[in-house]
PDB file of C-alpha atoms in Angstrom:
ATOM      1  CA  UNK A   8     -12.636  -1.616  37.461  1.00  0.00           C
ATOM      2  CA  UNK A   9     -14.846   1.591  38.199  1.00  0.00           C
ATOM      3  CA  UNK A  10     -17.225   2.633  35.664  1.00  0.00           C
ATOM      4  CA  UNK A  11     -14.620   6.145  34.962  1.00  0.00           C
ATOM      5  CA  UNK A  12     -11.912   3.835  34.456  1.00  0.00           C
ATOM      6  CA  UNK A  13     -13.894   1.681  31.973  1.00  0.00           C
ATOM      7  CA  UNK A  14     -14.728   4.957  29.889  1.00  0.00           C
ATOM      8  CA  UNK A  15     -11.560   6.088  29.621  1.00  0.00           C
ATOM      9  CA  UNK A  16     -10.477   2.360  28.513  1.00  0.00           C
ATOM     10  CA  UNK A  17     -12.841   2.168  26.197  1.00  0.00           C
ATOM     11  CA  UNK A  18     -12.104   6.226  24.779  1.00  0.00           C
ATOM     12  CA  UNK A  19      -8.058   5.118  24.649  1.00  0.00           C
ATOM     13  CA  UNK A  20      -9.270   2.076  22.243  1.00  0.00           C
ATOM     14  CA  UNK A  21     -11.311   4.040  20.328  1.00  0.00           C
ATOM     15  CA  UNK A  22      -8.473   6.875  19.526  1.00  0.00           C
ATOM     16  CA  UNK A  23      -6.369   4.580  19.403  1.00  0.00           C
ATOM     17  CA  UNK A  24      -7.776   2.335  16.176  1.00  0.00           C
ATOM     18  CA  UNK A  25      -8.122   5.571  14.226  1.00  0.00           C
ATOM     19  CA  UNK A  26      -4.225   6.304  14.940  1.00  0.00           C
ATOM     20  CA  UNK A  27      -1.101   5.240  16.690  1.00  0.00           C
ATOM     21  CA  UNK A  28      -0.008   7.878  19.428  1.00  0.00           C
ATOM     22  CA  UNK A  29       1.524   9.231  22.230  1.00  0.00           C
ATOM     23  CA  UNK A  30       0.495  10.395  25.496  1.00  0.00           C
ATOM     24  CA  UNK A  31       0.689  13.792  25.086  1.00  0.00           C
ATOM     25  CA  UNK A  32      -1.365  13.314  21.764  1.00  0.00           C
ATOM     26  CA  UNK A  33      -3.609  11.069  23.790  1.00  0.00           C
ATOM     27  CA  UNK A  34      -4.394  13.804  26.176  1.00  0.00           C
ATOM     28  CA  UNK A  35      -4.891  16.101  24.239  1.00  0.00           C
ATOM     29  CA  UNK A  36      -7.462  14.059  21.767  1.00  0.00           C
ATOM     30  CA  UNK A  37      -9.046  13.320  25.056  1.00  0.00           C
ATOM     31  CA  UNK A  38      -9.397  16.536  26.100  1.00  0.00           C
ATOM     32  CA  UNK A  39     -10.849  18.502  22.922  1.00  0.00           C
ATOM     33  CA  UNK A  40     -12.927  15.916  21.243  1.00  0.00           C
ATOM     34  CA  UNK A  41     -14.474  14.039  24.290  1.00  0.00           C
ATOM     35  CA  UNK A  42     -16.182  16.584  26.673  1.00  0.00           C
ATOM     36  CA  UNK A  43     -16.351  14.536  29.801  1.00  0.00           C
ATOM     37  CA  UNK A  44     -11.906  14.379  30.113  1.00  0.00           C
ATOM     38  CA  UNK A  45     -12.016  17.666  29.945  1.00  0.00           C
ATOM     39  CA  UNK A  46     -10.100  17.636  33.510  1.00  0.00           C
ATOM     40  CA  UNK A  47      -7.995  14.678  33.548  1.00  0.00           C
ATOM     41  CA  UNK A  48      -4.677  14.575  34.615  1.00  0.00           C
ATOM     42  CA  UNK A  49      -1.561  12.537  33.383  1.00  0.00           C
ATOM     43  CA  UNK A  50      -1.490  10.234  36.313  1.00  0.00           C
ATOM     44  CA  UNK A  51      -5.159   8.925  35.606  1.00  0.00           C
ATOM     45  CA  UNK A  52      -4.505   8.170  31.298  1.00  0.00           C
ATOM     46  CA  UNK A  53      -0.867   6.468  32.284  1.00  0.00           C
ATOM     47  CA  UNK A  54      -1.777   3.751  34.870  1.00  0.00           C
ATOM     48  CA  UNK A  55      -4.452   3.482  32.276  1.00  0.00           C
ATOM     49  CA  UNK A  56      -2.447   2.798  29.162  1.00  0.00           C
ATOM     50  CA  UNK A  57      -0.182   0.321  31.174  1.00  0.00           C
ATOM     51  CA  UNK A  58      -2.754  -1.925  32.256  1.00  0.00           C
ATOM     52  CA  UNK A  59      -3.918  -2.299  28.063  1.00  0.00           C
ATOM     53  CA  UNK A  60      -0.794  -2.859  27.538  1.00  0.00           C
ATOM     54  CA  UNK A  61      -0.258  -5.750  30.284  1.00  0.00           C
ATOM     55  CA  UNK A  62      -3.548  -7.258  28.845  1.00  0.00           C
ATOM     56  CA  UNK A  63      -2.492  -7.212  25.283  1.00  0.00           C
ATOM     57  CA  UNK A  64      -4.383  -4.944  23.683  1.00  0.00           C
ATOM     58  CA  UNK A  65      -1.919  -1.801  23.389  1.00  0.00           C
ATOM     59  CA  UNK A  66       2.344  -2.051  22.269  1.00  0.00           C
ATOM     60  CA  UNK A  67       4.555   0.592  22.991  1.00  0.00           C
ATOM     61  CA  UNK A  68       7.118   1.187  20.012  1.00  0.00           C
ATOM     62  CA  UNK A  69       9.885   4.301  20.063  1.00  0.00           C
ATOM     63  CA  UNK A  70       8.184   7.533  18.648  1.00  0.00           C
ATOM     64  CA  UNK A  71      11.281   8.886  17.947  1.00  0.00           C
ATOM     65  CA  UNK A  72      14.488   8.289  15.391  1.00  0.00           C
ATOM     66  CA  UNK A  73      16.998   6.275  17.267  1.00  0.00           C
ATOM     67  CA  UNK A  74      19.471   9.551  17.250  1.00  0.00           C
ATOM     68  CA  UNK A  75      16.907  11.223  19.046  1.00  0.00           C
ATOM     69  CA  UNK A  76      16.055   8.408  21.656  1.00  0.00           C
ATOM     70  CA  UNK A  77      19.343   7.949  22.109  1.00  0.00           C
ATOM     71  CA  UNK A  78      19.848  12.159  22.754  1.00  0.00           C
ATOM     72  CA  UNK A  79      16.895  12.030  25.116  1.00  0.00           C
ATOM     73  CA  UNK A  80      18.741   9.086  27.185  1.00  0.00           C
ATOM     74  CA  UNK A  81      21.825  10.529  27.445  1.00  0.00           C
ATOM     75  CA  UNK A  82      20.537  13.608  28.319  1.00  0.00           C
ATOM     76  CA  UNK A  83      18.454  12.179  31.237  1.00  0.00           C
ATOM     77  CA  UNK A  84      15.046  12.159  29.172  1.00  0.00           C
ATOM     78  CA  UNK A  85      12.582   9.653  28.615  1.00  0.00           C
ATOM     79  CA  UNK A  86      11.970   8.925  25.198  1.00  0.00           C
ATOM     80  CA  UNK A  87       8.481   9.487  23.782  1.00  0.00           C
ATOM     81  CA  UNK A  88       6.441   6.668  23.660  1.00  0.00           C
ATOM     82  CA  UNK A  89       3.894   5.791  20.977  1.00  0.00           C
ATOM     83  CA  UNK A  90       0.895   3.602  21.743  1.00  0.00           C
ATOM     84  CA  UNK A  91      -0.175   1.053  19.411  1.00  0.00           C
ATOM     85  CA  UNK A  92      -3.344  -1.164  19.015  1.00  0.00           C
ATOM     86  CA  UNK A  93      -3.162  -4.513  18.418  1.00  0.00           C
ATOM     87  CA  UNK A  94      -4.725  -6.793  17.011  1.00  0.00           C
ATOM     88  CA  UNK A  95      -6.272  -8.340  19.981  1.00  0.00           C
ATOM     89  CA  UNK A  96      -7.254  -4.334  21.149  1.00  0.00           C
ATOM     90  CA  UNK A  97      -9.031  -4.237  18.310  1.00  0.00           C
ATOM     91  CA  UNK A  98     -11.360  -7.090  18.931  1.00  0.00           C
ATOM     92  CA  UNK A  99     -12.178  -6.394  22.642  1.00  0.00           C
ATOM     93  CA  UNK A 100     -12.868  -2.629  21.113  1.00  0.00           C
ATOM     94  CA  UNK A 101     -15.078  -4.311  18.618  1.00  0.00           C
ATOM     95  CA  UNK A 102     -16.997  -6.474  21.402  1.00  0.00           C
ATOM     96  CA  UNK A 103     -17.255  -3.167  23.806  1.00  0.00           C
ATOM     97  CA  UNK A 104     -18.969  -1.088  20.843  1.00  0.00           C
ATOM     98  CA  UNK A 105     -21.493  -4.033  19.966  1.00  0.00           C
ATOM     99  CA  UNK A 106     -22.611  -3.721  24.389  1.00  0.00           C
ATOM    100  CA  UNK A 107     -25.812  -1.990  24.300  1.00  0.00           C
ATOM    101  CA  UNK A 108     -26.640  -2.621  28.004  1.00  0.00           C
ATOM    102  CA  UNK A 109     -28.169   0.195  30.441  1.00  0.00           C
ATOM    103  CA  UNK A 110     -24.744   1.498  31.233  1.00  0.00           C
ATOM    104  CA  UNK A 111     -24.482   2.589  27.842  1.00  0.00           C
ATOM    105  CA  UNK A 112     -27.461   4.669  28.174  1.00  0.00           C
ATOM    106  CA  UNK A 113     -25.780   6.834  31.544  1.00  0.00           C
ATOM    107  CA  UNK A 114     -24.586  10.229  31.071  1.00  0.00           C
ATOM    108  CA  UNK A 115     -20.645   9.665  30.926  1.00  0.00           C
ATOM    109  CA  UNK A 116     -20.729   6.159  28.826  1.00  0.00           C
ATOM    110  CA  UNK A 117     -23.158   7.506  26.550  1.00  0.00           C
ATOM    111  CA  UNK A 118     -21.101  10.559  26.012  1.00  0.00           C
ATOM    112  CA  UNK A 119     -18.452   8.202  24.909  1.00  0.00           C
ATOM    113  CA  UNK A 120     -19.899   6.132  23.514  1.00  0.00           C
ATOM    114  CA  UNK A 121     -21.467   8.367  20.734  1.00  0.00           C
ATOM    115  CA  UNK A 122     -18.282  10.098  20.302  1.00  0.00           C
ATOM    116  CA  UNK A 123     -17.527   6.386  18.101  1.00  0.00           C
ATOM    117  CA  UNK A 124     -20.877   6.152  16.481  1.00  0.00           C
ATOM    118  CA  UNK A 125     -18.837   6.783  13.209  1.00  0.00           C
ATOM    119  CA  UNK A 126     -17.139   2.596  14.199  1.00  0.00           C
ATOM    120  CA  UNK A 127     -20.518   1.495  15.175  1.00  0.00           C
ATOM    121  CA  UNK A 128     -22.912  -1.060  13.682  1.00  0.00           C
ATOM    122  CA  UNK A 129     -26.160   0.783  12.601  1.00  0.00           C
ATOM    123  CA  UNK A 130     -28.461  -1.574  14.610  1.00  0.00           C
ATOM    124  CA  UNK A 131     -26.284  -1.108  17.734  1.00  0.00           C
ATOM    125  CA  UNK A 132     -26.118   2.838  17.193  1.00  0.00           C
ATOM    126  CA  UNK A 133     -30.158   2.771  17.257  1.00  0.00           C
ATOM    127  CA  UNK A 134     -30.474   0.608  20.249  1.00  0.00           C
ATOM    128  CA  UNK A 135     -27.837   3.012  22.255  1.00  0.00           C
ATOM    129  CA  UNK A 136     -30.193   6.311  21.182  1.00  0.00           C
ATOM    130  CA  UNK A 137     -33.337   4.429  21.897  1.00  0.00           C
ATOM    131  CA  UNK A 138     -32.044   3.310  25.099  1.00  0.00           C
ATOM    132  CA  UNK A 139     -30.662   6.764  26.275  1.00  0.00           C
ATOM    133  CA  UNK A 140     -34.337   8.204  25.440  1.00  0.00           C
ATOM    134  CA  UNK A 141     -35.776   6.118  27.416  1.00  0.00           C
ATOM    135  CA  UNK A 142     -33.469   6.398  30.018  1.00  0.00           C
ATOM    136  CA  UNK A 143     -33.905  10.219  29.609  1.00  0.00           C
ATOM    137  CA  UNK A 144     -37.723  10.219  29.448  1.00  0.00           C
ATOM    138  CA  UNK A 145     -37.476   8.087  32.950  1.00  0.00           C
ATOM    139  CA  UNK A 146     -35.588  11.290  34.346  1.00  0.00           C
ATOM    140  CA  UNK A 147     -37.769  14.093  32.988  1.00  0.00           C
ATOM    141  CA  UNK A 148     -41.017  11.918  34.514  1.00  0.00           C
ATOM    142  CA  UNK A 149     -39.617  11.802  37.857  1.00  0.00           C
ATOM    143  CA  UNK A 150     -38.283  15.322  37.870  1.00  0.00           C
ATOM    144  CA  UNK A 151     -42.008  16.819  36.469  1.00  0.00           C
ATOM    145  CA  UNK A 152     -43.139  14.811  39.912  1.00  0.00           C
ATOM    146  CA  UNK A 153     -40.965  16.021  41.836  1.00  0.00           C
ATOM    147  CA  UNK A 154     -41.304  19.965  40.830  1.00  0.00           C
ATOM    148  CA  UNK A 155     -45.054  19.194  41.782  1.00  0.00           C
ATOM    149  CA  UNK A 156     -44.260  17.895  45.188  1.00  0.00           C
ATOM    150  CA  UNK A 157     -42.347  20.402  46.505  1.00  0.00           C
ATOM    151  CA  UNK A 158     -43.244  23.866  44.120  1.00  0.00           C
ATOM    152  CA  UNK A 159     -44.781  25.519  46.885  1.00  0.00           C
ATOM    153  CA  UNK A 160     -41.713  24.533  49.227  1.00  0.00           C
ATOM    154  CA  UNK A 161     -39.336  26.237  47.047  1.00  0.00           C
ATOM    155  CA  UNK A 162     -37.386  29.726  46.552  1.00  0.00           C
ATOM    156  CA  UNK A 163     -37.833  31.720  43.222  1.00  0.00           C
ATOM    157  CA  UNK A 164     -34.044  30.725  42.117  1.00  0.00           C
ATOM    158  CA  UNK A 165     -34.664  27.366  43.382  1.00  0.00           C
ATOM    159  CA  UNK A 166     -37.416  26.708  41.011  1.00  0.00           C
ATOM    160  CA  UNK A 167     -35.705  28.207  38.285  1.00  0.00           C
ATOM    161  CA  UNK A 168     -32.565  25.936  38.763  1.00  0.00           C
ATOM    162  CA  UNK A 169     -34.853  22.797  38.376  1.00  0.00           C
ATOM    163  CA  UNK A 170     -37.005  24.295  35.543  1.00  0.00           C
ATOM    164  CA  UNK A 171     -33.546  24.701  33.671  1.00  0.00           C
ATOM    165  CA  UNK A 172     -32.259  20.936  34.068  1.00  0.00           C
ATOM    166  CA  UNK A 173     -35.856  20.008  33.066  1.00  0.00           C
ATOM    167  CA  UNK A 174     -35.474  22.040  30.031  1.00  0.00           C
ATOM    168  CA  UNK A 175     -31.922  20.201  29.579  1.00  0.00           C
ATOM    169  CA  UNK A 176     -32.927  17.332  29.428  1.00  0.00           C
ATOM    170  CA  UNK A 177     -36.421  17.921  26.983  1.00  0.00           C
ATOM    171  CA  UNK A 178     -33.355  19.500  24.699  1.00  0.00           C
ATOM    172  CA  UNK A 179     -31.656  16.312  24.413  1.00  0.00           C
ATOM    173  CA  UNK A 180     -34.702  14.272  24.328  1.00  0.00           C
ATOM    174  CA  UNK A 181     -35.693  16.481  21.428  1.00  0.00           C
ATOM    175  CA  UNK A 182     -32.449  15.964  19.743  1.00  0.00           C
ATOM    176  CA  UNK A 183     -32.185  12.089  20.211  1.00  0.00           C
ATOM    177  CA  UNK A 184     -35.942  11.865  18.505  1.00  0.00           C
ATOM    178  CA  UNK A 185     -33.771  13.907  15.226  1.00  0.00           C
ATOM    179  CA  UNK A 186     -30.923  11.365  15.884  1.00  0.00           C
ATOM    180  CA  UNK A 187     -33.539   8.102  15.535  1.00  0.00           C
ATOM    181  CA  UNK A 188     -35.500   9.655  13.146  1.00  0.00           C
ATOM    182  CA  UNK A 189     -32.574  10.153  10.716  1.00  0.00           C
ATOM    183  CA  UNK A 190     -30.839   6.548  11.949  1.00  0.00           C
ATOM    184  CA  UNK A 191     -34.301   4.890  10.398  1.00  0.00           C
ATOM    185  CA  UNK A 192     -34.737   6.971   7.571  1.00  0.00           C
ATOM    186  CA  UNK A 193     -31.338   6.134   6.457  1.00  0.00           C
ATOM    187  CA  UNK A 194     -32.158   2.372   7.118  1.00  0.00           C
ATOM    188  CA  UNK A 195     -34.843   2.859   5.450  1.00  0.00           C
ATOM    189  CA  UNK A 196     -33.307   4.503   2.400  1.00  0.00           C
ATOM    190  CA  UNK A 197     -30.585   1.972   1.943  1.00  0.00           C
ATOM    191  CA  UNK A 198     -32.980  -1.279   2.052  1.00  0.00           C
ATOM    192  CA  UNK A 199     -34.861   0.747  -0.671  1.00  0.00           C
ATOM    193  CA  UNK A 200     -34.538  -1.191  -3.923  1.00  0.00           C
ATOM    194  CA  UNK A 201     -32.059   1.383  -5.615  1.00  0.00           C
ATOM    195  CA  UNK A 202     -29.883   1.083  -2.808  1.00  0.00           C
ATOM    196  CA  UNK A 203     -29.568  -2.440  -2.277  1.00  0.00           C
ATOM    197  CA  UNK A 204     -26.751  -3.305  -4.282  1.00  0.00           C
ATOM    198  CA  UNK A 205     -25.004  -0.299  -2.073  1.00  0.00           C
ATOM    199  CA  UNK A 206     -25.760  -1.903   1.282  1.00  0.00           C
ATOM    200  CA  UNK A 207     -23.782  -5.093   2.251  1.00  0.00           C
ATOM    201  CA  UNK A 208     -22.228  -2.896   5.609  1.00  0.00           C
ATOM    202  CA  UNK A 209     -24.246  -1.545   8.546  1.00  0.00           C
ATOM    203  CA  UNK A 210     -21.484   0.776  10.320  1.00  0.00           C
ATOM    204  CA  UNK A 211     -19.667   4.183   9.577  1.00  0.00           C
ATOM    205  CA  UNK A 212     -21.167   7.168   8.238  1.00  0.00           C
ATOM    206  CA  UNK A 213     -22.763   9.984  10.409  1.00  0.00           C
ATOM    207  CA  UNK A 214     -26.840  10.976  10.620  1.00  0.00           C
ATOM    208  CA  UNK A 215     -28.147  13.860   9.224  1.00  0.00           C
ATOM    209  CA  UNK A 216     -29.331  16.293  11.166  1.00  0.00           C
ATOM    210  CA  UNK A 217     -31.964  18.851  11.065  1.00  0.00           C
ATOM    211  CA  UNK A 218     -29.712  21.392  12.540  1.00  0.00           C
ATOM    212  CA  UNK A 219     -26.296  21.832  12.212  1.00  0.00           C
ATOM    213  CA  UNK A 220     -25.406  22.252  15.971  1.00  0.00           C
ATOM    214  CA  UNK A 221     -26.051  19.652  18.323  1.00  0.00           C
ATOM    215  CA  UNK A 222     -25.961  19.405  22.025  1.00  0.00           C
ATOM    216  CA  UNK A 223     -22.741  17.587  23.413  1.00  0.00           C
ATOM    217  CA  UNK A 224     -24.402  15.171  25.602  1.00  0.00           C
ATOM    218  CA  UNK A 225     -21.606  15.398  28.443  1.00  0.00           C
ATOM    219  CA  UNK A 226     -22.682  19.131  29.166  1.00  0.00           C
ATOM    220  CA  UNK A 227     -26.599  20.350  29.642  1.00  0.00           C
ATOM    221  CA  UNK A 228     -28.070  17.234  30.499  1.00  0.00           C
ATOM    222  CA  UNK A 229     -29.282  17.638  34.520  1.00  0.00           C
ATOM    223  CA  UNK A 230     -28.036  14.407  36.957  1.00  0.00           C
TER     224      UNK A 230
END
């Protein structure tokens, strides 16, 4: 399974536990609220949602009243179909938000992955952001040498192009300090004696934020 693929998976499950749907719904979910399927097609999400379903963790049920299915059939249609999660879905969607490993941290998965932070343990939410900082901070260090190296090789527009994805990436680095900052002061809050009889779960909720708008970290961030 290609790393794509495994994104999409994962985004299907994800949509999927918050609601039963259909394709089109699917698509369109897909396409507004997660950035990086902005130009996906129909013939990548079906082969998609057939092979959950042949490993268990989707069921297709009629999305229509019977007088309607049976309307569409007669007149040559296919009947909508709505996609279900089951319970077995649920638990490998469970296992894939508790994986914190470096894949998690790469532009796409990340992207993703955040888009569930509202499902996600708090521990696992703070290892993702630390772990995409770091990943980030790797980037900008090897970009700063490389701007050094070849400055004096390179055009005016040039130059400019690779000051921008330098700034792009000091944005989001910026914004994932806010992001940790707020993850541990909330952590912090809740183990707090006047919270503690408030505290028994670790996942849902979002983190404040210093500002209002945030960067979506599928767009602006430099490869």
């Amino acid at each position: 399974m290609s790393r794509r693929s495994g994104i999409l998976e994962f985004a299907v499950l994800g949509l999927l536990r918050e609601a039963p749907m259909h394709g089109y719904e699917l698509r369109k979910r897909l396409n507004t609220s997660l950035g990086i399927f902005r130009a996906f097609s129909y013939g990548t999400l079906y082969p998609c949602l057939k092979t959950l379903v042949t490993n268990g963790w989707l069921m297709e049920e009629p999305g229509s009243a019977p007088e309607e299915a049976l309307a569409a059939s007669l007149a040559g249609r296919r009947a909508k179909i709505v996609y279900r999660l089951t319970a077995e879905g649920k638990e490998h969607f469970e296992e894939l938000l508790s994986h914190t490993g470096p894949d998690t941290w790469e532009d796409e998965h990340f992207a993703a992955r955040f888009a569930f932070f509202g499902q996600t343990e708090r521990e696992v939410r703070m290892r993702v952001l630390e772990g995409r900082r770091s990943r980030l901070e790797e980037r900008l260090e090897k970009m700063r040498a490389s701007l050094t190296r070849t400055r004096e090789r390179l055009d005016d527009y040039t130059l400019e192009l690779q000051r921008h994805g330098m700034e792009s990436v000091e944005r989001e680095v910026r914004w994932l300090n806010e992001l940790i900052e707020s993850e541990r002061a909330g952590r912090d809050q809740r183990s707090g004696p006047a919270q503690q009889d408030h505290t028994s779960g670790e996942s849902g909720g979002s983190p404040r934020h210093r500002d209002s708008t945030r960067p979506d970290p599928s767009e602006d961030t430099a490869n």
